[in-house]
Structure formats: structure tokens, C-alpha cells
PDB file of C-alpha atoms and ligand atoms in Angstrom:
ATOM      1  CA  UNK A1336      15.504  -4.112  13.313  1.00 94.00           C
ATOM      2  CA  UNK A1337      13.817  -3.434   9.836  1.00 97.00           C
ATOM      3  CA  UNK A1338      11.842  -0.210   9.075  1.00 98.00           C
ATOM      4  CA  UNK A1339       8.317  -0.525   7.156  1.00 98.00           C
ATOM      5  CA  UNK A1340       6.726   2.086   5.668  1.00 98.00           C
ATOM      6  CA  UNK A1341       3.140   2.326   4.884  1.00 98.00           C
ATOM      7  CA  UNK A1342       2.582   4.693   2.306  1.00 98.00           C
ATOM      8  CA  UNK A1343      -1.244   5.899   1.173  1.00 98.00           C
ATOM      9  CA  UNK A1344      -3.511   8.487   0.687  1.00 98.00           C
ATOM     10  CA  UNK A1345      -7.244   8.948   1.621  1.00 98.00           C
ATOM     11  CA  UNK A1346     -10.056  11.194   0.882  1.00 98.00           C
ATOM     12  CA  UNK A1347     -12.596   9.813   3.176  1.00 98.00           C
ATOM     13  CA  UNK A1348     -10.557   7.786   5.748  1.00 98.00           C
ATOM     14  CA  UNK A1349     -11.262   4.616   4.614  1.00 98.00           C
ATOM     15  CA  UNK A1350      -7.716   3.374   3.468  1.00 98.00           C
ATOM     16  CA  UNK A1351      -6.511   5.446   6.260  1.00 98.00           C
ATOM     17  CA  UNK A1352      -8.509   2.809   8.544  1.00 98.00           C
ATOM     18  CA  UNK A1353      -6.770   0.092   6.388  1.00 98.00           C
ATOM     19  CA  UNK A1354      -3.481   1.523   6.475  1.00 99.00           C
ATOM     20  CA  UNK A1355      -4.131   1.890  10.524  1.00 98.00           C
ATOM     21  CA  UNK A1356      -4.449  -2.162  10.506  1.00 98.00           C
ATOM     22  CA  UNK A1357      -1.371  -2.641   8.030  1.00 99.00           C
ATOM     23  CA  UNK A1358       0.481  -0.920  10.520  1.00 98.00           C
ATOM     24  CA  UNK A1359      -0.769  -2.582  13.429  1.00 98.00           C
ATOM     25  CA  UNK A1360      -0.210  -5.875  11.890  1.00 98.00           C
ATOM     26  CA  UNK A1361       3.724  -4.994  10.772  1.00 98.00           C
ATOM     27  CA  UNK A1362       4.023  -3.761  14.420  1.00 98.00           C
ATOM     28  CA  UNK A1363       2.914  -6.951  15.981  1.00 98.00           C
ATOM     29  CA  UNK A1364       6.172  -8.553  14.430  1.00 98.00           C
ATOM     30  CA  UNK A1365       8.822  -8.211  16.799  1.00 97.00           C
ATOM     31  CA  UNK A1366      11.849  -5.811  15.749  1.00 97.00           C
ATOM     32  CA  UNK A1367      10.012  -3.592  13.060  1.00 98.00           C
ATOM     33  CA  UNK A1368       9.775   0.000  13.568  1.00 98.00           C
ATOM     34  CA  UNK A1369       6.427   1.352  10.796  1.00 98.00           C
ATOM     35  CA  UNK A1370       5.949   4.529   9.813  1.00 97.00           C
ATOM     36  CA  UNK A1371       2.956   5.833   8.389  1.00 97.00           C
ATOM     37  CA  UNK A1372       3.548   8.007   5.800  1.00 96.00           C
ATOM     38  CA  UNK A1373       0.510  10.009   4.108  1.00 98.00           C
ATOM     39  CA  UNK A1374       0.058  11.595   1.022  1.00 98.00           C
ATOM     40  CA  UNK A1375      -2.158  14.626   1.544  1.00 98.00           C
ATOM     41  CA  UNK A1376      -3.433  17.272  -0.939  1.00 96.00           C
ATOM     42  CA  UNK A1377      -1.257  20.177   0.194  1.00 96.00           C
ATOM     43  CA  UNK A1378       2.156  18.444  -1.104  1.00 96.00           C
ATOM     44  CA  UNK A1379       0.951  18.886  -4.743  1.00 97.00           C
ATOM     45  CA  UNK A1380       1.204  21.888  -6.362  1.00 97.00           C
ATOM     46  CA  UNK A1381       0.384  22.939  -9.783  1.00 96.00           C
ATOM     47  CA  UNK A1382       0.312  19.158 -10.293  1.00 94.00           C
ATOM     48  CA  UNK A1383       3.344  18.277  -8.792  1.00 97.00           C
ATOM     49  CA  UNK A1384       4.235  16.316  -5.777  1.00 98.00           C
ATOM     50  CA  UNK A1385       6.922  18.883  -3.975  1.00 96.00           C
ATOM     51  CA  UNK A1386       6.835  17.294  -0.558  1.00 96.00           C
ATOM     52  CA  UNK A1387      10.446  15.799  -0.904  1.00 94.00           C
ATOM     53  CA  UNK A1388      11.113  15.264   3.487  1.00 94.00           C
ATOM     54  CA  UNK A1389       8.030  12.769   2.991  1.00 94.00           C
ATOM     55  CA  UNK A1390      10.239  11.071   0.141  1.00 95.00           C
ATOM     56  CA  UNK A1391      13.403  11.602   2.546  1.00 92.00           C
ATOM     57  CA  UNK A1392      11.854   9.287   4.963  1.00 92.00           C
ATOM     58  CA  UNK A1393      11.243   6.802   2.649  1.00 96.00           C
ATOM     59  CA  UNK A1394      15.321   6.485   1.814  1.00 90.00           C
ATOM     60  CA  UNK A1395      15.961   3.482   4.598  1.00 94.00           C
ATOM     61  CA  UNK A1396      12.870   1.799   4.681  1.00 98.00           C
ATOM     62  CA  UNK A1397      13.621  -2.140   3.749  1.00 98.00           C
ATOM     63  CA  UNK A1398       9.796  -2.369   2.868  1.00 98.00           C
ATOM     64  CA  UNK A1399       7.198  -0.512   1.816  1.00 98.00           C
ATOM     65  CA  UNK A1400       3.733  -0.958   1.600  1.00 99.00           C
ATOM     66  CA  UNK A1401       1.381   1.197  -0.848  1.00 99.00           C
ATOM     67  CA  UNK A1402      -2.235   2.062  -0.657  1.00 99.00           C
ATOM     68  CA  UNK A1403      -5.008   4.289  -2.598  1.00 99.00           C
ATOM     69  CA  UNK A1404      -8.248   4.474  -2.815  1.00 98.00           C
ATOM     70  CA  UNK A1405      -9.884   3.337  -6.308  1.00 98.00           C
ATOM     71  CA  UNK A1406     -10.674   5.931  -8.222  1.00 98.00           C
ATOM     72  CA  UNK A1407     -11.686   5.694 -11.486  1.00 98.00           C
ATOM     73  CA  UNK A1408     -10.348   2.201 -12.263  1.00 98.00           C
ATOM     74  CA  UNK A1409      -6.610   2.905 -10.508  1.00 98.00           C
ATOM     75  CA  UNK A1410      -4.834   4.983  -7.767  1.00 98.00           C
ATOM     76  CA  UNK A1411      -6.315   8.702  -7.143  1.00 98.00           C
ATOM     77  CA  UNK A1412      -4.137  11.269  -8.917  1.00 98.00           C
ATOM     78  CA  UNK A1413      -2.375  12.392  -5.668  1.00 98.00           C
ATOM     79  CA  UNK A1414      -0.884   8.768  -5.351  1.00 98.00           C
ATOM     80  CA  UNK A1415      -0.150   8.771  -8.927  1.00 98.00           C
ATOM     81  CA  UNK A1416       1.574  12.594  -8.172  1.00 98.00           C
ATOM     82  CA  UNK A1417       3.808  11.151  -5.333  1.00 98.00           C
ATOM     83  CA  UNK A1418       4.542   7.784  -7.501  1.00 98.00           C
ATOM     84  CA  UNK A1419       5.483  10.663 -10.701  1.00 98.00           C
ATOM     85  CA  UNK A1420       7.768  12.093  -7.886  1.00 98.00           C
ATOM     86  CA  UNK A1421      10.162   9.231  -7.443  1.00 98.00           C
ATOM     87  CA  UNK A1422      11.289   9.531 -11.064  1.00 96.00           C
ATOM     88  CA  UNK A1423      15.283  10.088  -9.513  1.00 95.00           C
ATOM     89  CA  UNK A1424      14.718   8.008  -6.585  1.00 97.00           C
ATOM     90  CA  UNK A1425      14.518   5.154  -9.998  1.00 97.00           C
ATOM     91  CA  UNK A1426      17.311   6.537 -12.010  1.00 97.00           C
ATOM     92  CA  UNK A1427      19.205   5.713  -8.747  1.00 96.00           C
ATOM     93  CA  UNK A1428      17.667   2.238  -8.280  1.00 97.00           C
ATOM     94  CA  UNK A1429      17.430   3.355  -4.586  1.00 97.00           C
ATOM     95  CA  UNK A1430      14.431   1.263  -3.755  1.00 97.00           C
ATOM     96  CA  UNK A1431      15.721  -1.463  -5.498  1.00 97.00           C
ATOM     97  CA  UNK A1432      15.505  -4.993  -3.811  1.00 96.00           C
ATOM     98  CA  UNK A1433      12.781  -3.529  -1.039  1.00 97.00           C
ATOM     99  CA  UNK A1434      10.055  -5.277  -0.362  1.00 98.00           C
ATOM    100  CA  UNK A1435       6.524  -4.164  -1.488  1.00 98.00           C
ATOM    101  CA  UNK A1436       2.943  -4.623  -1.056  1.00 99.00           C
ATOM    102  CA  UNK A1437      -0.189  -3.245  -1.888  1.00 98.00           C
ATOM    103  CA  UNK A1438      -3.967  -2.600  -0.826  1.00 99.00           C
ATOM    104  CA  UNK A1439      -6.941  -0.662  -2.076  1.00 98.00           C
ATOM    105  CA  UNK A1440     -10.645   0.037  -1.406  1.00 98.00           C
ATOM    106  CA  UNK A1441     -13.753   0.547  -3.816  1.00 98.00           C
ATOM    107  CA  UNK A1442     -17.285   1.295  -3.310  1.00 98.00           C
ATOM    108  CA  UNK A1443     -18.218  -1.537  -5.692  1.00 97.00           C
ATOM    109  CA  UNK A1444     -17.465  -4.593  -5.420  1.00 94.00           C
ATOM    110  CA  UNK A1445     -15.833  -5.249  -8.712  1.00 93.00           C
ATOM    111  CA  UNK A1446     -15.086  -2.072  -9.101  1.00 96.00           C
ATOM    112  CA  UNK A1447     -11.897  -2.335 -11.064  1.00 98.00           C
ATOM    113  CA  UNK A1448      -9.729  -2.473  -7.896  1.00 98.00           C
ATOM    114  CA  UNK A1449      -7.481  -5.123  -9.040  1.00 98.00           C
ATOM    115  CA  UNK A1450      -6.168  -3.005 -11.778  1.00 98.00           C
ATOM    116  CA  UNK A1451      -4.700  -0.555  -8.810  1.00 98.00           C
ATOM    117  CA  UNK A1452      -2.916  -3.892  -7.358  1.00 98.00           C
ATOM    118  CA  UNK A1453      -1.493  -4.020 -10.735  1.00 98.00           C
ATOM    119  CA  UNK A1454      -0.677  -0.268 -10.809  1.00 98.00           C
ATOM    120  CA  UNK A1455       1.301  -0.567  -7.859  1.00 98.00           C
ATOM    121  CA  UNK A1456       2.850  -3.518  -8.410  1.00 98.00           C
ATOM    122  CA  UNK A1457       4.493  -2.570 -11.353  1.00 98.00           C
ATOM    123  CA  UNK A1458       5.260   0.975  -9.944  1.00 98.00           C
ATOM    124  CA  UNK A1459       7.165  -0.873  -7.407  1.00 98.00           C
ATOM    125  CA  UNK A1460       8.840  -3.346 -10.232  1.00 98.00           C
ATOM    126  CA  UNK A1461       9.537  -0.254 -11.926  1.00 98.00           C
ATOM    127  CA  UNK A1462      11.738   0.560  -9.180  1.00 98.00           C
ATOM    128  CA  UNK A1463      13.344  -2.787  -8.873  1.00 98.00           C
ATOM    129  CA  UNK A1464      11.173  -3.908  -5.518  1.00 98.00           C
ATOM    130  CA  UNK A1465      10.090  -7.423  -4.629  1.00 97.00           C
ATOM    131  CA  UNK A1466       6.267  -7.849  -4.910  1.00 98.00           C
ATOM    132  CA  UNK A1467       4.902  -9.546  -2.019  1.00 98.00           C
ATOM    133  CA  UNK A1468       1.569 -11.051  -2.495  1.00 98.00           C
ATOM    134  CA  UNK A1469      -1.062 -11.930  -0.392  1.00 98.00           C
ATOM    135  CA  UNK A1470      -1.064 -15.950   0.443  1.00 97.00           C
ATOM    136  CA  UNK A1471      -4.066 -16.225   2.045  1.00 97.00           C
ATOM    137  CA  UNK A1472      -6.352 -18.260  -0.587  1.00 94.00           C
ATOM    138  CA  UNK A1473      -9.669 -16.276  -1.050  1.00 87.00           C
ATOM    139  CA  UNK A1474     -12.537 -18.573  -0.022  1.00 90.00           C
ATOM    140  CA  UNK A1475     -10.478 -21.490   2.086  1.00 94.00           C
ATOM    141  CA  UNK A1476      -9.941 -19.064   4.754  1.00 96.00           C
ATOM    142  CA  UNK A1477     -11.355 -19.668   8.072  1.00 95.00           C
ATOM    143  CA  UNK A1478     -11.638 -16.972   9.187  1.00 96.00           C
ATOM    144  CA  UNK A1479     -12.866 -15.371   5.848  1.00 97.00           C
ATOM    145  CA  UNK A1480     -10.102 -13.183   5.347  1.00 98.00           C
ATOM    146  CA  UNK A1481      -8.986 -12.086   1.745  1.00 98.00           C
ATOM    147  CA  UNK A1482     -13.099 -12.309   1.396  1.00 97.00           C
ATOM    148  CA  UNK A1483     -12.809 -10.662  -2.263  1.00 96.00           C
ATOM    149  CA  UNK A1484      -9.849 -13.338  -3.366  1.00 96.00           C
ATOM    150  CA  UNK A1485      -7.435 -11.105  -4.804  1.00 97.00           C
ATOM    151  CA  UNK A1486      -3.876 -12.658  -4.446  1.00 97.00           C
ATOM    152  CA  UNK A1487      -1.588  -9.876  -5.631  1.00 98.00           C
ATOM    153  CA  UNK A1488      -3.145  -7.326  -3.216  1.00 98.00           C
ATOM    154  CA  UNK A1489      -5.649  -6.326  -0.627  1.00 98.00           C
ATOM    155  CA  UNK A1490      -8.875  -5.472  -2.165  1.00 98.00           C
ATOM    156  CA  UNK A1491     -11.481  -4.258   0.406  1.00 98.00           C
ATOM    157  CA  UNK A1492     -14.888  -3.249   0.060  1.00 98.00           C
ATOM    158  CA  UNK A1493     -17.413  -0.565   1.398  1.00 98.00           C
ATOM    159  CA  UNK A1494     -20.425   1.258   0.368  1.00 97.00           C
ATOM    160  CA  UNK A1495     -21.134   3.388   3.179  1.00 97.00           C
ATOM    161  CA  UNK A1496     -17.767   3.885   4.569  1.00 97.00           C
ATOM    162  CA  UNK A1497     -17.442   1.738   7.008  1.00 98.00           C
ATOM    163  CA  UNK A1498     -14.939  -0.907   6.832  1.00 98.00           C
ATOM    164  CA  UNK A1499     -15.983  -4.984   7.014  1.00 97.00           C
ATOM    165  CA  UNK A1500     -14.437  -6.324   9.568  1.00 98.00           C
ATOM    166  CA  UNK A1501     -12.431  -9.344   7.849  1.00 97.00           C
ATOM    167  CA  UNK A1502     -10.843  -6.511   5.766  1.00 98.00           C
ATOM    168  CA  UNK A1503      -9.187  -4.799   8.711  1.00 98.00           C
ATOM    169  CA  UNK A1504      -8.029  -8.424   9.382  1.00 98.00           C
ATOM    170  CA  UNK A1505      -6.552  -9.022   6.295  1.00 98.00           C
ATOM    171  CA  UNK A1506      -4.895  -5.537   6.223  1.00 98.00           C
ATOM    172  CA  UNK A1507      -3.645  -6.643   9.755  1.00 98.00           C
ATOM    173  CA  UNK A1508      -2.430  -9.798   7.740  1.00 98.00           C
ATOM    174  CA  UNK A1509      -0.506  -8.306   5.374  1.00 98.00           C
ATOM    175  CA  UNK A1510       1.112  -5.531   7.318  1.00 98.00           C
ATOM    176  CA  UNK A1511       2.213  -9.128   9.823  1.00 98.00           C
ATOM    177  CA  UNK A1512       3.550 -11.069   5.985  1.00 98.00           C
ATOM    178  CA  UNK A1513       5.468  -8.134   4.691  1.00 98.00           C
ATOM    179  CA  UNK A1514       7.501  -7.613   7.888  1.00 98.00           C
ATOM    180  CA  UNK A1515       8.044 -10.934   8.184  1.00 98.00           C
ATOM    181  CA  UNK A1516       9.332 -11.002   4.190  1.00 98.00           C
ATOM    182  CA  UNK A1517      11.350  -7.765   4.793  1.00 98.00           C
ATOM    183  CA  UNK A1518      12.971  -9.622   7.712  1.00 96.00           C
ATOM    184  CA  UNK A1519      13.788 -12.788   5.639  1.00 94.00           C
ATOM    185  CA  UNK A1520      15.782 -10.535   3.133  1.00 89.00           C
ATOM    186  CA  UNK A1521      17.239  -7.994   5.307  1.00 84.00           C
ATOM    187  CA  UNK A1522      19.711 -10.396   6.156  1.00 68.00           C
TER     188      UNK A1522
HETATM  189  C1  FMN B2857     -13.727  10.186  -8.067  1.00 61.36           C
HETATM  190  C2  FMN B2857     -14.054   8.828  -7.496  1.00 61.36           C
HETATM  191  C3  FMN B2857     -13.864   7.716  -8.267  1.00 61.36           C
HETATM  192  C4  FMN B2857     -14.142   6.448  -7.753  1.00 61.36           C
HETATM  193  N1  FMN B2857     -13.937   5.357  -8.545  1.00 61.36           N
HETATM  194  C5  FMN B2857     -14.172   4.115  -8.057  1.00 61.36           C
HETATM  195  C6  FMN B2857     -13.916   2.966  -8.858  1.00 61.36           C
HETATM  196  O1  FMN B2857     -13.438   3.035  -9.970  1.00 61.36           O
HETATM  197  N2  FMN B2857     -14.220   1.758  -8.322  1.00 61.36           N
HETATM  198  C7  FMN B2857     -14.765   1.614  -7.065  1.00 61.36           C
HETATM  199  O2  FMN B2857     -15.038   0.492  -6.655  1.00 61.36           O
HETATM  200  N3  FMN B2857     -14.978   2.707  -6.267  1.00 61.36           N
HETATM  201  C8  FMN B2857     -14.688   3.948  -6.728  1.00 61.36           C
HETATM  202  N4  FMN B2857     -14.877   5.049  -5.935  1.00 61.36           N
HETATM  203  C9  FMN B2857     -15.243   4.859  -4.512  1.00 61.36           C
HETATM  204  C10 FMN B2857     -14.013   4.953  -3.579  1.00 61.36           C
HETATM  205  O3  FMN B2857     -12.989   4.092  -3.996  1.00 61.36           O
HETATM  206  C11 FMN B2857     -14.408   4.594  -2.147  1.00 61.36           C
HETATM  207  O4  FMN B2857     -15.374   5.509  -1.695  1.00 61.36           O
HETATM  208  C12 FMN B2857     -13.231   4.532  -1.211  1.00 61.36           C
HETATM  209  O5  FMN B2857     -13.668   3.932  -0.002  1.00 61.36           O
HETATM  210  C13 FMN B2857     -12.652   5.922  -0.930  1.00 61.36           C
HETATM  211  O6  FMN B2857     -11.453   5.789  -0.186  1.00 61.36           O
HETATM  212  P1  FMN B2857     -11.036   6.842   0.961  1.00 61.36           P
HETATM  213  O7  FMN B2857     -12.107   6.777   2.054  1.00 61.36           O
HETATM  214  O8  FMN B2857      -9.735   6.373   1.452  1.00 61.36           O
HETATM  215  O9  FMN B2857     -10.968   8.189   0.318  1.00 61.36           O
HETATM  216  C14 FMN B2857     -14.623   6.310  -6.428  1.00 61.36           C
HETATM  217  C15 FMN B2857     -14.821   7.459  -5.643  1.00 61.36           C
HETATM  218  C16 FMN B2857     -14.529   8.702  -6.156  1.00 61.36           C
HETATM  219  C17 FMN B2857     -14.716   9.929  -5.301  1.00 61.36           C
END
């Protein structure tokens, strides 16, 4: 049995909806327990992310998979509170060798997403985790996942809130890839 952990936090609900379909996906692969795990307002304060049972949980998860909203270019300051939070959890190198993903939403459709990818990734290389990246090549896909052809991430889009359909599908995909990873190392 491995244990995935979805990790995100969402103003609106629309990376909750994508972290619903992560989970979903990780679930549909046979011996992983998921948690959800979200990052809400009321475990920062004055600046600081204090909510350290939510960072407990985290301890023996063989995968983890991280998602924020764009805001501004890169994760929303209560991600980048909880990621300023695991500052020991590093000196310890106690995430080291997990597996980790990412995924993110914008309002635009180049709206600088990618560079929260590449915040996350190397928040999880900072910590000594193994990037997994999304291998479903952007415009070859039949069924039109991984629509916005980002490879190191999900990127979705949405204007009005509501999700696109082929997005929840690729979250889906990549919860199903990164339990399928976690299970090839956690031998
Ligand atoms: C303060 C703020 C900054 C934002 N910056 C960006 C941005 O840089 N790029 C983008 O595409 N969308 C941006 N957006 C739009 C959000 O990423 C979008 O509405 C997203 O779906 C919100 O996620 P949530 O529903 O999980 O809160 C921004 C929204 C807010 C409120």
C-alpha cells in the first residue's frame, strides 16, 4: 500500500475541483490510500503557517502532489506560507526521495502558470523529491488532454470558474501516473 497526498489551496474552488480529480485518479490505482490535505487561511497567522498536525500528516506519505492557484505569476502566498513552513522538515531531508507532482489554474491562458510548475518543482527538489512530469504530449492526445501542453505540470484554464472538462481528465491523469510512479519506487 502507498499513501498519496494531495496538497493545495483554493480561494474559489477551482483547484479544489482539480485536486478532487487528482485524487480520484490516484484512487483508481489499486493499493493507494490519498489524502487530501488543504491549506486554508486560518493556519496562517501573523504570516506564518502554524498548522503543524496538517504537516504531521504529511510525514509517511511516499508521494505528494502540490497545487495552487496562479496568482500573480506563482503560488498564492498561503501555499508559499505552508511551503516557508517545511524549512525543518528539509534540514531533516524527510521528504527526500518522495515522489512529486504539480498542477495549477489561471484565468488567462498564458497567464504565467508555468512559472508555478517551476515553483513547485524546485520546492520539491529543494527537499530532495523526484519530479514527476506529465507524459502526455500536448496536442497528440486523443482525447485532448494536457490541452495547454505543459509537460512539467498540469496547467488548466478557466475564465468563469468553471473547469474544461479535458482538465479534470488530465488532473484524473496525473493523480493515476504519480501513484503508479510512487508504487514503482516504494519498493
Ligand atoms: C490576486 C490574484 C492574482 C491572479 N493572478 C493570476 C495570474 O497571474 N495568472 C492567471 O492566469 N490568473 C491569475 N488569477 C486568476 C486565478 O488564478 C484563477 O481565478 C483561479 O481559477 C483561482 O483559483 P481558485 O478557484 O482555486 O482560487 C489571479 C487571481 C487573483 C485573485
Amino acid at each position: 500500500m502507498i499513501k498519496l497526498a494531495i496538497i493545495f489551496h483554493s480561494v474559489t474552488g477551482t483547484t479544489k475541483q482539480l485536486a478532487s480529480s487528482v485524487a480520484a485518479g490516484a484512487s483508481s490505482v489499486t493499493g493507494t490510500e490519498v489524502i487530501e490535505v488543504e491549506i486554508v487561511g486560518a493556519d496562517i497567522i501573523e504570516g506564518r503557517f502554524n498548522n503543524f498536525a496538517l504537516l504531521e500528516k504529511l510525514t509517511d506519505a511516499d508521494a505528494m502532489i502540490f497545487g495552487s492557484p496562479t496568482f500573480m505569476g506563482s503560488v498564492s502566498a498561503q501555499f508559499k506560507a505552508f511551503a516557508d513552513a517545511t524549512g525543518e522538515l528539509w534540514a531533516e531531508k524527510a521528504w527526500s526521495d518522495k515522489v512529486a507532482a504539480g498542477f495549477t489554474i489561471g484565468s488567462n491562458l498564458s497567464g504565467d502558470q508555468l512559472h508555478t510548475i517551476q515553483y513547485l518543482q524546485v520546492f520539491a527538489n529543494q527537499h530532495g523529491m523526484l519530479w514527476a512530469s506529465l507524459d502526455i504530449p500536448g496536442n497528440c492526445d486523443p482525447q485532448n488532454r494536457n490541452r495547454l501542453g505543459a509537460q512539467s505540470g498540469l496547467i488548466a484554464h478557466s475564465k468563469d470558474g468553471v473547469l474544461n472538462d479535458t482538465d479534470l481528465m488530465t488532473a484524473h491523469y496525473l493523480g493515476q501516473r504519480v501513484a503508479h510512479v510512487a508504487k514503482k519506487f516504494s519498493g
